[in-house]
Coordinates of C-alpha atoms in Angstrom, one line a residue:
X58 CA -14.7 34.4 11.9
X59 CA -17.0 35.7 9.1
X60 CA -19.2 39.0 9.2
X61 CA -21.8 39.6 6.2
X62 CA -22.0 42.7 5.2
X63 CA -24.1 43.8 2.0
X64 CA -24.1 40.1 1.7
X65 CA -20.1 40.3 0.7
X66 CA -18.9 37.5 2.6
X67 CA -15.8 38.7 4.9
X68 CA -13.3 37.3 6.7
X69 CA -11.4 38.7 9.7
X70 CA -9.0 37.3 11.3
X71 CA -4.8 37.4 11.0
X72 CA -3.6 37.2 7.0
X73 CA -0.6 35.1 7.2
X74 CA 1.6 36.6 4.4
X75 CA 4.3 33.8 3.6
X76 CA 6.3 35.0 1.2
X77 CA 7.2 37.8 3.8
X78 CA 7.5 35.0 6.1
X79 CA 4.9 37.2 8.2
X80 CA 1.1 37.6 9.5
X81 CA -0.3 40.5 10.1
X82 CA -4.3 41.6 11.6
X83 CA -7.1 41.9 8.5
X84 CA -9.6 40.8 6.5
X85 CA -10.9 39.1 3.8
X86 CA -13.2 41.0 1.7
X87 CA -14.9 38.6 -1.5
X88 CA -17.7 38.9 -4.1
X89 CA -18.8 36.3 -6.5
X90 CA -15.6 34.0 -5.4
X91 CA -13.5 35.9 -5.8
X92 CA -11.0 37.9 -3.7
X93 CA -11.6 41.9 -4.1
X94 CA -9.8 43.1 -1.0
X95 CA -7.2 42.2 1.5
X96 CA -6.5 45.0 3.9
X97 CA -5.3 45.7 7.5
X98 CA -6.8 46.3 10.4
X99 CA -5.6 47.8 13.7
X100 CA -6.9 44.4 15.5
X101 CA -8.8 41.7 15.3
X102 CA -10.7 40.3 18.7
X103 CA -8.3 37.7 20.4
X104 CA -8.3 33.8 18.9
X105 CA -9.0 34.8 15.8
X106 CA -7.8 32.3 12.9
X107 CA -5.2 32.6 10.4
X108 CA -6.3 33.3 6.9
X109 CA -3.9 31.1 4.3
X110 CA -3.9 29.5 1.2
X111 CA -5.5 26.3 1.0
X112 CA -3.3 23.1 1.1
X113 CA -2.3 20.6 -1.5
X114 CA -1.8 16.9 -1.8
X115 CA 0.7 17.0 -4.7
X116 CA 0.8 14.1 -6.0
X117 CA -2.1 11.5 -4.9
X118 CA -3.9 8.4 -6.4
X119 CA -7.5 9.2 -5.4
X120 CA -8.7 6.0 -6.0
X121 CA -6.0 4.4 -3.2
X122 CA -8.6 6.2 -0.6
X123 CA -11.7 4.0 -1.8
X124 CA -13.6 6.7 -2.7
X125 CA -15.0 8.7 -5.3
X126 CA -13.4 12.3 -6.1
X127 CA -16.4 13.5 -4.5
X128 CA -16.2 11.6 -1.7
X129 CA -12.3 12.2 -1.2
X130 CA -13.7 15.7 -1.4
X131 CA -15.4 15.9 1.1
X132 CA -12.4 14.5 4.0
X133 CA -9.8 16.5 2.2
X134 CA -11.4 19.8 3.1
X135 CA -11.5 19.2 6.6
X136 CA -7.5 19.1 6.8
X137 CA -7.5 22.0 4.7
X138 CA -6.5 20.6 1.2
X139 CA -8.3 22.7 -1.3
X140 CA -6.2 21.1 -4.6
X141 CA -5.2 17.7 -5.5
X142 CA -2.9 16.9 -8.3
X143 CA -3.9 14.0 -9.0
X144 CA -2.8 11.0 -11.5
X145 CA -5.7 8.5 -12.2
X146 CA -3.6 5.8 -13.0
X147 CA -4.9 3.1 -10.9
X148 CA -8.5 3.5 -13.1
X149 CA -6.9 4.0 -16.5
X150 CA -4.7 1.7 -16.5
X151 CA -8.2 -0.6 -15.7
X152 CA -10.6 1.2 -17.9
X153 CA -8.3 3.3 -19.8
X154 CA -9.7 6.4 -21.4
X155 CA -13.4 6.1 -19.8
X156 CA -11.4 6.0 -16.4
X157 CA -10.2 9.1 -16.8
X158 CA -13.3 10.5 -18.0
X159 CA -15.3 9.2 -15.2
X160 CA -12.7 10.6 -12.4
X161 CA -13.2 14.1 -14.2
X162 CA -16.8 13.9 -15.0
X163 CA -17.0 13.1 -10.3
X164 CA -15.2 15.3 -9.6
X165 CA -16.6 18.5 -10.9
X166 CA -20.0 17.8 -9.1
X167 CA -17.9 19.4 -6.4
X168 CA -16.5 22.6 -6.0
X169 CA -12.8 20.8 -5.2
X170 CA -10.3 21.3 -7.4
X171 CA -8.3 18.0 -8.8
X172 CA -5.7 18.5 -10.9
X173 CA -5.8 15.5 -13.0
X174 CA -2.4 14.3 -14.8
X175 CA -2.1 12.3 -18.1
X176 CA -0.9 8.9 -16.9
X177 CA 2.3 8.2 -18.9
X178 CA 2.5 4.1 -18.2
X179 CA -0.1 2.3 -19.2
X180 CA 0.3 -0.7 -18.6
X181 CA 3.5 1.0 -16.7
X182 CA 5.7 -2.0 -18.2
X183 CA 5.6 -5.1 -20.4
X184 CA 6.3 -6.8 -17.3
X185 CA 2.7 -7.5 -16.1
X186 CA -1.6 -7.4 -18.0
X187 CA -3.3 -4.0 -18.1
X188 CA -6.9 -3.4 -19.0
X189 CA -6.1 -0.8 -21.6
X190 CA -3.0 1.1 -23.4
X191 CA -2.5 4.5 -24.1
X192 CA 0.3 5.5 -26.8
X193 CA 2.6 8.7 -27.5
X194 CA -0.2 9.4 -30.4
X195 CA -3.4 8.9 -28.1
X196 CA -1.0 11.3 -25.3
X197 CA -0.6 13.9 -27.5
X198 CA -4.2 14.0 -28.3
X199 CA -5.1 14.0 -24.4
X200 CA -2.3 17.0 -23.4
X201 CA -5.3 18.8 -25.7
X202 CA -7.5 18.2 -23.1
X203 CA -8.4 21.1 -20.7
X204 CA -9.3 18.7 -17.7
X205 CA -5.6 17.3 -18.1
X206 CA -2.8 19.6 -16.6
X207 CA 0.2 17.1 -16.2
X208 CA 1.8 14.1 -17.7
X209 CA 1.9 11.9 -14.6
X210 CA 4.8 9.7 -13.1
X211 CA 7.3 8.8 -15.5
X212 CA 7.9 5.3 -13.9
X213 CA 9.4 4.0 -17.1
X214 CA 13.0 5.5 -16.0
X215 CA 15.3 2.8 -17.6
X216 CA 12.9 3.9 -20.7
X217 CA 14.6 7.4 -20.2
X218 CA 17.4 6.7 -19.8
X219 CA 17.8 4.4 -23.1
X220 CA 15.6 6.8 -24.4
X221 CA 13.2 4.1 -25.8
X222 CA 11.4 6.4 -28.4
X223 CA 7.8 5.4 -27.3
X224 CA 8.7 7.4 -23.6
X225 CA 10.1 10.1 -24.7
X226 CA 7.2 10.8 -27.7
X227 CA 4.8 11.2 -24.2
X228 CA 7.7 13.1 -22.8
X229 CA 7.5 15.9 -26.3
X230 CA 4.1 15.7 -26.1
X231 CA 3.7 17.7 -22.5
X232 CA 6.6 19.8 -23.2
X233 CA 4.6 20.8 -26.6
X234 CA 1.3 21.1 -24.7
X235 CA 3.1 23.6 -21.8
X236 CA 2.7 21.3 -19.4
X237 CA 5.2 19.8 -16.4
X238 CA 6.5 16.2 -16.0
X239 CA 6.4 14.4 -12.9
X240 CA 8.7 11.7 -12.4
X241 CA 8.9 8.6 -10.7
X242 CA 12.6 7.1 -9.9
X243 CA 13.5 5.3 -7.0
X244 CA 16.9 4.7 -5.9
X245 CA 18.3 6.6 -8.9
X246 CA 21.2 8.5 -8.4
X247 CA 24.5 9.8 -10.1
X248 CA 24.8 9.9 -14.5
X249 CA 21.1 7.8 -14.8
X250 CA 19.3 10.8 -12.4
X251 CA 21.3 13.4 -14.5
X252 CA 19.7 11.7 -17.5
X253 CA 16.7 11.2 -16.3
X254 CA 15.9 15.0 -14.9
X255 CA 17.2 16.5 -18.6
X256 CA 14.7 14.6 -20.7
X257 CA 12.9 17.4 -18.6
X258 CA 11.1 15.5 -15.7
X259 CA 10.8 17.9 -13.4
X260 CA 9.3 15.7 -10.2
X261 CA 10.0 12.9 -7.9
X262 CA 8.1 11.8 -5.0
X263 CA 10.2 8.5 -4.5
X264 CA 13.0 9.3 -2.1
X265 CA 13.5 7.3 0.7
X266 CA 17.0 8.6 1.5
X267 CA 18.1 12.1 1.7
X268 CA 20.5 11.7 -0.3
X269 CA 18.0 11.0 -3.1
X270 CA 16.7 14.3 -2.3
X271 CA 20.0 16.2 -2.5
X272 CA 21.0 14.9 -5.9
X273 CA 17.4 15.8 -7.1
X274 CA 17.3 19.5 -5.9
X275 CA 20.6 19.8 -6.6
X276 CA 19.8 19.1 -10.5
X277 CA 16.9 21.2 -10.3
X278 CA 14.1 18.5 -9.7
X279 CA 11.6 19.4 -6.9
X280 CA 11.3 16.5 -4.7
X281 CA 7.5 15.9 -3.5
X282 CA 8.2 14.4 0.4
X283 CA 5.8 11.9 0.7
X284 CA 3.8 10.2 3.5
X285 CA 2.0 7.6 2.6
X286 CA -0.4 4.8 4.7
X287 CA 2.6 2.5 3.3
X288 CA 5.2 4.8 2.6
X289 CA 6.0 7.2 5.1
X290 CA 9.2 9.2 3.9
X291 CA 8.8 12.1 6.0
X292 CA 11.1 11.9 8.7
X293 CA 13.8 10.7 6.4
X294 CA 13.7 13.5 3.7
X295 CA 12.3 16.1 6.3
X296 CA 15.6 18.1 6.0
X297 CA 14.8 18.7 2.6
X298 CA 11.9 20.4 3.1
X299 CA 14.4 22.5 5.7
X300 CA 17.8 23.2 3.3
X301 CA 15.2 23.5 -0.3
X302 CA 12.2 25.4 1.0
X303 CA 11.1 26.4 -2.7
X304 CA 12.3 23.1 -4.1
X305 CA 10.1 20.7 -2.2
X306 CA 6.1 20.2 -1.9
X307 CA 4.1 17.3 -0.1
X308 CA 1.6 14.3 -0.7
X309 CA 0.2 11.3 0.1
X310 CA 0.5 9.4 -3.0
X311 CA -1.1 6.2 -1.4
X312 CA -3.4 7.0 0.9
X313 CA -6.1 4.4 2.4
X314 CA -9.8 5.7 4.1
X315 CA -8.9 5.2 7.6
X316 CA -5.8 6.9 7.7
X317 CA -7.1 9.7 5.0
X318 CA -9.6 10.5 7.6
X319 CA -7.2 10.8 10.9
X320 CA -4.7 13.5 8.6
X321 CA -3.9 14.7 5.8
X322 CA -1.6 17.3 4.3
X323 CA -2.4 19.2 7.2
X324 CA -1.0 16.7 9.5
X325 CA 2.0 16.7 7.4
X326 CA 2.4 20.4 8.4
X327 CA 2.2 19.7 11.9
X328 CA 4.7 17.1 12.1
X329 CA 7.1 19.6 10.5
X330 CA 6.8 22.2 13.0
X331 CA 7.2 19.3 15.8
X332 CA 10.8 18.5 14.4
X333 CA 11.4 22.5 14.8
X334 CA 11.6 22.9 11.0
X335 CA 10.3 27.0 10.1
X336 CA 6.6 26.7 9.7
X337 CA 7.4 28.8 6.9
X338 CA 9.4 26.5 4.8
X339 CA 6.6 24.3 5.5
X340 CA 3.8 26.3 3.8
X341 CA 6.4 26.7 0.9
X342 CA 6.2 23.0 0.1
X343 CA 2.5 22.8 1.5
X344 CA 0.5 25.7 0.0
X345 CA 2.8 28.1 -2.7
X346 CA 5.2 25.6 -4.8
X347 CA 2.5 23.2 -6.0
X348 CA 0.3 25.9 -6.5
X349 CA 3.0 27.6 -8.9
X350 CA 4.0 24.1 -10.2
X351 CA 1.3 22.8 -11.7
X352 CA -0.9 26.5 -12.1
X353 CA -3.6 25.4 -9.8
X354 CA -6.4 27.6 -10.0
X355 CA -7.1 28.3 -6.5
X356 CA -4.2 30.8 -6.8
X357 CA -2.4 32.2 -3.6
X358 CA -5.1 34.2 -1.2
X359 CA -4.2 37.8 -3.3
X360 CA -7.0 40.7 -4.6
X361 CA -8.1 39.0 -7.9
X362 CA -7.4 35.6 -7.1
X363 CA -10.4 32.3 -6.6
X364 CA -11.8 33.5 -2.6
X365 CA -10.2 29.6 -1.8
X366 CA -8.6 30.0 1.7
X367 CA -8.3 28.0 4.6
X368 CA -8.4 29.1 8.9
X369 CA -6.1 27.4 11.3
X370 CA -6.2 28.3 15.1
X371 CA -2.8 29.2 14.9
X372 CA 0.4 28.6 13.2
X373 CA 2.1 26.6 15.8
X374 CA -0.7 23.7 16.7
X375 CA -2.2 24.1 12.8
X376 CA -5.6 23.0 13.3
X377 CA -8.1 23.9 10.6
X378 CA -11.2 25.7 11.2
X379 CA -12.5 26.7 8.6
X380 CA -11.8 26.0 4.5
X381 CA -13.2 27.9 1.4
X382 CA -13.6 27.6 -1.6
X383 CA -14.4 30.0 -4.7
X384 CA -16.1 32.3 -2.0
X385 CA -17.8 29.2 -0.4
X386 CA -17.5 27.7 3.0
X387 CA -17.7 24.2 2.6
X388 CA -16.2 22.6 6.3
X389 CA -16.2 25.5 9.2
X390 CA -16.0 24.0 13.0
X391 CA -18.5 26.0 14.6
X392 CA -20.9 25.1 12.3
X393 CA -20.4 21.2 13.0
X394 CA -17.8 20.4 10.3
X395 CA -18.2 19.5 6.7
X396 CA -20.9 21.5 4.8
X397 CA -22.0 19.1 2.0
X398 CA -24.8 21.4 -0.1
X399 CA -22.2 24.3 0.3
X400 CA -19.4 21.7 -1.2
X401 CA -21.2 20.0 -4.2
X402 CA -22.2 21.5 -7.2
X403 CA -24.3 18.7 -8.3
X404 CA -25.5 14.9 -7.5
X405 CA -22.3 12.2 -9.2
X406 CA -24.0 10.0 -11.0
X407 CA -23.5 7.0 -9.1
X408 CA -21.5 4.9 -12.1
X409 CA -20.1 2.0 -11.0
X410 CA -17.7 1.0 -14.2
X411 CA -15.7 -1.6 -14.2
X412 CA -14.1 -4.4 -16.5
X413 CA -13.4 -7.7 -14.5
X414 CA -13.6 -11.1 -16.4
X415 CA -11.5 -13.4 -14.2
X416 CA -13.2 -17.0 -13.7
X417 CA -13.0 -18.7 -10.1
X418 CA -10.4 -20.7 -9.5
X419 CA -8.9 -24.4 -7.2
X420 CA -6.6 -25.4 -5.4
X421 CA -4.7 -26.8 -8.2
X422 CA -4.0 -23.4 -10.5
X423 CA -1.6 -22.2 -7.7
X424 CA 0.5 -25.0 -6.5
X425 CA 3.6 -24.8 -6.5
X426 CA 6.6 -27.2 -6.6
X427 CA 9.8 -26.6 -5.0
X428 CA 12.8 -28.4 -6.2
X429 CA 13.4 -31.7 -3.9
X430 CA 17.1 -29.6 -2.8
X431 CA 16.7 -26.5 -4.2
X432 CA 16.7 -23.0 -3.2
X433 CA 14.0 -20.5 -3.5
X434 CA 13.5 -16.7 -3.9
X435 CA 11.3 -15.2 -1.7
X436 CA 9.8 -11.0 -1.8
X437 CA 11.1 -9.1 1.5
X438 CA 7.9 -7.2 2.2
X439 CA 9.0 -4.2 5.1
X440 CA 6.7 -2.2 6.7
X441 CA 5.6 1.2 5.6
X442 CA 7.7 0.2 2.8
X443 CA 7.2 -0.3 -1.6
X444 CA 10.2 -1.3 -2.1
X445 CA 11.1 -4.8 -1.3
X446 CA 14.0 -6.9 -0.3
X447 CA 15.1 -10.8 -2.0
X448 CA 16.0 -14.0 0.5
X449 CA 17.5 -17.2 -1.1
X450 CA 16.4 -19.8 0.8
X451 CA 16.4 -23.4 1.1
X452 CA 13.0 -24.9 0.2
X453 CA 13.5 -26.8 3.2
X454 CA 12.4 -23.3 5.2
X455 CA 9.3 -22.3 2.4
X456 CA 7.5 -24.4 5.4
X457 CA 8.3 -23.8 8.4
X458 CA 5.7 -20.8 9.1
X459 CA 7.2 -17.4 8.7
X460 CA 6.9 -17.6 4.5
X461 CA 3.7 -17.4 2.5
X462 CA 2.4 -17.7 -1.1
X463 CA 1.4 -14.7 -3.0
X464 CA -0.4 -15.6 -5.9
X465 CA -1.8 -12.8 -8.6
X466 CA -4.3 -13.4 -11.1
X467 CA -4.7 -11.2 -14.4
X468 CA -8.9 -10.1 -13.7
X469 CA -9.3 -9.2 -17.3
X470 CA -9.9 -13.2 -18.3
X471 CA -6.2 -14.1 -19.3
X472 CA -4.1 -16.7 -18.3
X473 CA -4.3 -18.4 -15.1
X474 CA -2.8 -17.3 -11.3
X475 CA 0.6 -16.9 -10.6
X476 CA 2.3 -18.1 -7.8
X477 CA 5.5 -17.4 -5.4
X478 CA 6.6 -16.7 -1.4
X479 CA 6.6 -14.1 0.2
X480 CA 7.5 -12.8 3.9
X481 CA 7.1 -10.4 6.1
X482 CA 3.8 -10.2 6.4
X483 CA 3.6 -12.8 9.8
X484 CA 0.1 -14.1 8.9
X485 CA -0.3 -17.1 11.2
X486 CA -3.9 -18.4 9.4
X487 CA -6.1 -17.8 6.6
X488 CA -5.6 -15.4 3.7
X489 CA -5.9 -11.6 2.9
X490 CA -6.8 -10.3 -0.9
X491 CA -7.6 -7.3 -3.3
X492 CA -8.2 -6.2 -6.9
X493 CA -6.2 -3.0 -5.5
X494 CA -2.5 -4.3 -6.7
X495 CA -0.6 -1.9 -8.3
X496 CA -0.9 -1.1 -11.1
X497 CA -2.7 -2.8 -13.2
X498 CA -5.1 -4.2 -10.7
X499 CA -4.8 -7.6 -11.2
X500 CA -5.9 -9.9 -8.3
X501 CA -3.3 -10.1 -5.3
X502 CA -3.6 -13.0 -2.6
X503 CA -1.6 -13.7 0.1
X504 CA -2.5 -17.0 2.6
X505 CA -1.2 -19.4 4.8
X506 CA -2.6 -22.2 2.2
X507 CA -3.9 -22.9 -1.0
X508 CA -7.3 -23.8 0.6
X509 CA -7.7 -20.2 2.2
X510 CA -6.0 -18.3 -1.2
X511 CA -9.1 -19.8 -2.7
X512 CA -11.9 -18.5 -0.4
X513 CA -10.2 -15.4 -1.2
X514 CA -9.7 -15.0 -4.3
X515 CA -13.0 -16.1 -5.4
X516 CA -15.1 -14.2 -3.3
X517 CA -13.3 -11.4 -5.0
X518 CA -13.8 -12.7 -8.1
X519 CA -17.8 -13.1 -7.1
X520 CA -17.6 -10.0 -6.5
X521 CA -15.9 -8.2 -9.5
X522 CA -13.8 -6.4 -7.2
X523 CA -13.0 -6.0 -3.6
X524 CA -10.7 -6.2 -0.7
X525 CA -11.0 -9.5 1.5
X526 CA -9.8 -12.0 4.5
X527 CA -10.3 -14.7 4.7
X528 CA -10.4 -17.0 8.7
X529 CA -12.5 -19.7 10.2
X530 CA -15.4 -18.4 10.0
X531 CA -15.7 -17.3 6.7
X532 CA -14.8 -14.0 4.1
X533 CA -15.1 -11.0 5.0
X534 CA -15.6 -8.4 1.9
X535 CA -15.7 -5.2 1.5
X536 CA -17.3 -4.4 -1.9
X537 CA -15.6 -2.2 -5.0
X538 CA -17.9 -2.1 -7.6
X539 CA -15.8 1.1 -9.2
X540 CA -13.8 -0.2 -12.0
X541 CA -12.4 -3.1 -8.3
X542 CA -10.8 0.2 -6.7
X543 CA -13.7 2.6 -5.4
X544 CA -17.0 2.1 -3.4
X545 CA -19.5 5.0 -4.1
X546 CA -20.4 5.0 -0.6
X547 CA -19.4 7.3 2.2
X548 CA -16.0 7.8 3.6
X549 CA -17.4 6.5 7.2
X550 CA -19.0 3.4 6.0
X551 CA -15.9 2.7 3.7
X552 CA -14.1 3.7 7.4
X553 CA -15.9 1.0 9.1
X554 CA -16.3 -1.6 6.9
X555 CA -12.2 -1.4 5.9
X556 CA -11.6 -1.2 10.1
X557 CA -13.1 -5.0 10.8
X558 CA -10.9 -6.2 7.7
X559 CA -7.2 -5.0 9.4
X560 CA -9.0 -5.8 12.1
X561 CA -9.3 -9.6 10.7
X562 CA -5.8 -9.2 9.3
X563 CA -4.6 -8.9 12.9
X564 CA -6.0 -11.5 14.6
X565 CA -4.4 -13.7 11.5
X566 CA -1.2 -12.8 12.6
X567 CA -0.3 -9.6 10.6
X568 CA 2.0 -7.6 11.9
X569 CA 1.8 -5.1 9.0
X570 CA 0.7 -1.3 9.9
X571 CA -1.2 -0.7 6.5
X572 CA -1.3 -4.9 5.3
X573 CA -3.6 -4.1 2.4
X574 CA -1.4 -1.5 1.3
X575 CA 1.7 -3.1 1.8
X576 CA 0.2 -5.8 -0.5
X577 CA -1.4 -3.8 -3.1
X578 CA 2.7 -2.9 -4.1
X579 CA 3.6 -7.0 -4.1
X580 CA 2.4 -6.7 -7.7
X581 CA 4.5 -3.3 -8.9
X582 CA 7.2 -4.3 -10.9
X583 CA 8.6 -0.9 -11.3
X584 CA 9.7 -0.6 -7.6
X585 CA 12.7 -2.3 -6.2
X586 CA 13.8 -4.8 -6.0
X587 CA 11.4 -8.9 -5.8
X588 CA 7.9 -9.0 -7.1
X589 CA 4.9 -11.0 -8.5
X590 CA 2.4 -9.9 -12.0
X591 CA 0.4 -11.4 -13.1
X592 CA 3.1 -13.4 -15.5
X593 CA 5.4 -14.1 -13.4
X594 CA 8.2 -13.4 -10.8
X595 CA 10.1 -10.1 -12.0
X596 CA 13.6 -9.3 -10.7
X597 CA 12.9 -5.1 -11.2
X598 CA 16.7 -4.3 -10.0
X599 CA 17.1 -6.6 -13.8
X600 CA 13.6 -5.8 -15.1
X601 CA 13.1 -9.0 -16.5
X602 CA 11.4 -12.4 -15.0
X603 CA 13.2 -14.7 -13.0
X604 CA 12.8 -18.5 -11.7
X605 CA 11.1 -18.9 -8.0
X606 CA 13.5 -22.1 -7.8
X607 CA 17.3 -22.0 -7.9
X608 CA 18.9 -25.0 -8.2

């Protein structure tokens, strides 16, 4: 509840003291966007909310929501999220520094706090073509920017382990600027992991097993537990929050719009409570640790901090009732939900920067000619995983209906489409495609015939970016005019169009929970084991190209 005393905002309820693992009746007094006083009361009315510092998404690519930062914030605050530690890796790989500038300026139109990192891998590797390059010399200069808070995930873990000069100079630049370095080292264990950590890398959000998480924590690295749209690792890693609450954080990493509107970091806290993890440990991971690790300006709801905090109904159900940023109530269930005028500081400029020069394709551009009696390597996609498997099958099995063709086509106007084989999607007809294809965001498409692939790819070329499904009725398209990654429409409009695409993909037989985001990682050559880029088929474990056909 909120009282007004001499126009000074006063919030009365139960004050949550995470450090001392307790709560007490009290009030928060704010003035000029700051907390001036937190005091105890004898009692508060029954049903009063519980006030605490806001939640933080400790690692997210806002672009994966398909929303601009301003529109992303309008959804995040409804879930009690007041900070996002955001790696603009996707748009910077497309547009370079101009992409970082766009994200920073758009985010600045809201009260929501976005802590932007500087991408460390542009491009992510030599195995794909990006739209830009940021080298160590540029990194040194860009790390001086006040809107750059950390060095984003160092995905080139082989480069760290082998002491690659360019990679190590980027890490050194972040250290010199006094800014944290985020990690990305899926499956790395033992001495290799220790080398990676000792280089100065302080976090990892790529753990998929509890063993990976425990080794990182034991060696002083913080584990960011992820629950995104495709990579859902919370259940596998939840024990690390219980075992090492001071060494964990929570993140979504990549969350598509339909999932984001349903729940964010608040949903992870509720799941943890449901598993029996003490709420105090969850709040350390969701609230305290990221603020301290990244020196976030929101503070921790102390006198003198920014007046940024949230109210929940209780510490069991954990339903967000109110979000306050800089003293302004931006979300309140009793006032109808989002209070957009309070959240927005100015109107975004409505820019749609892009980098897209691909030409239309024909069926012959993606033809594959298997040997008569050979074998073929097939990418195996798994539901809710970014990792892929590898199967080597007789070429006679390529036509049995369980295997489709995957195509990656350079969006920047260089090269011809590259094709390979994939299974695990269950498509019985048609094709799906997108210009969201980590990390260089070339066109990726998966289909049951070359003709269907042509339809979906050419629709994406015509729109210069989007997500599309081709079926017997034609092509359904969600345009993404901002770098081929984001729409400037509202979350509700994006979700409605995205749902139509998801339903069409399921009607074609796709069995994956998040088919488009899973597909987007089939082109990422820094997560094992077999991926396809615009340059060819990649054996990620060997960090090199490999042949599709084996004799």
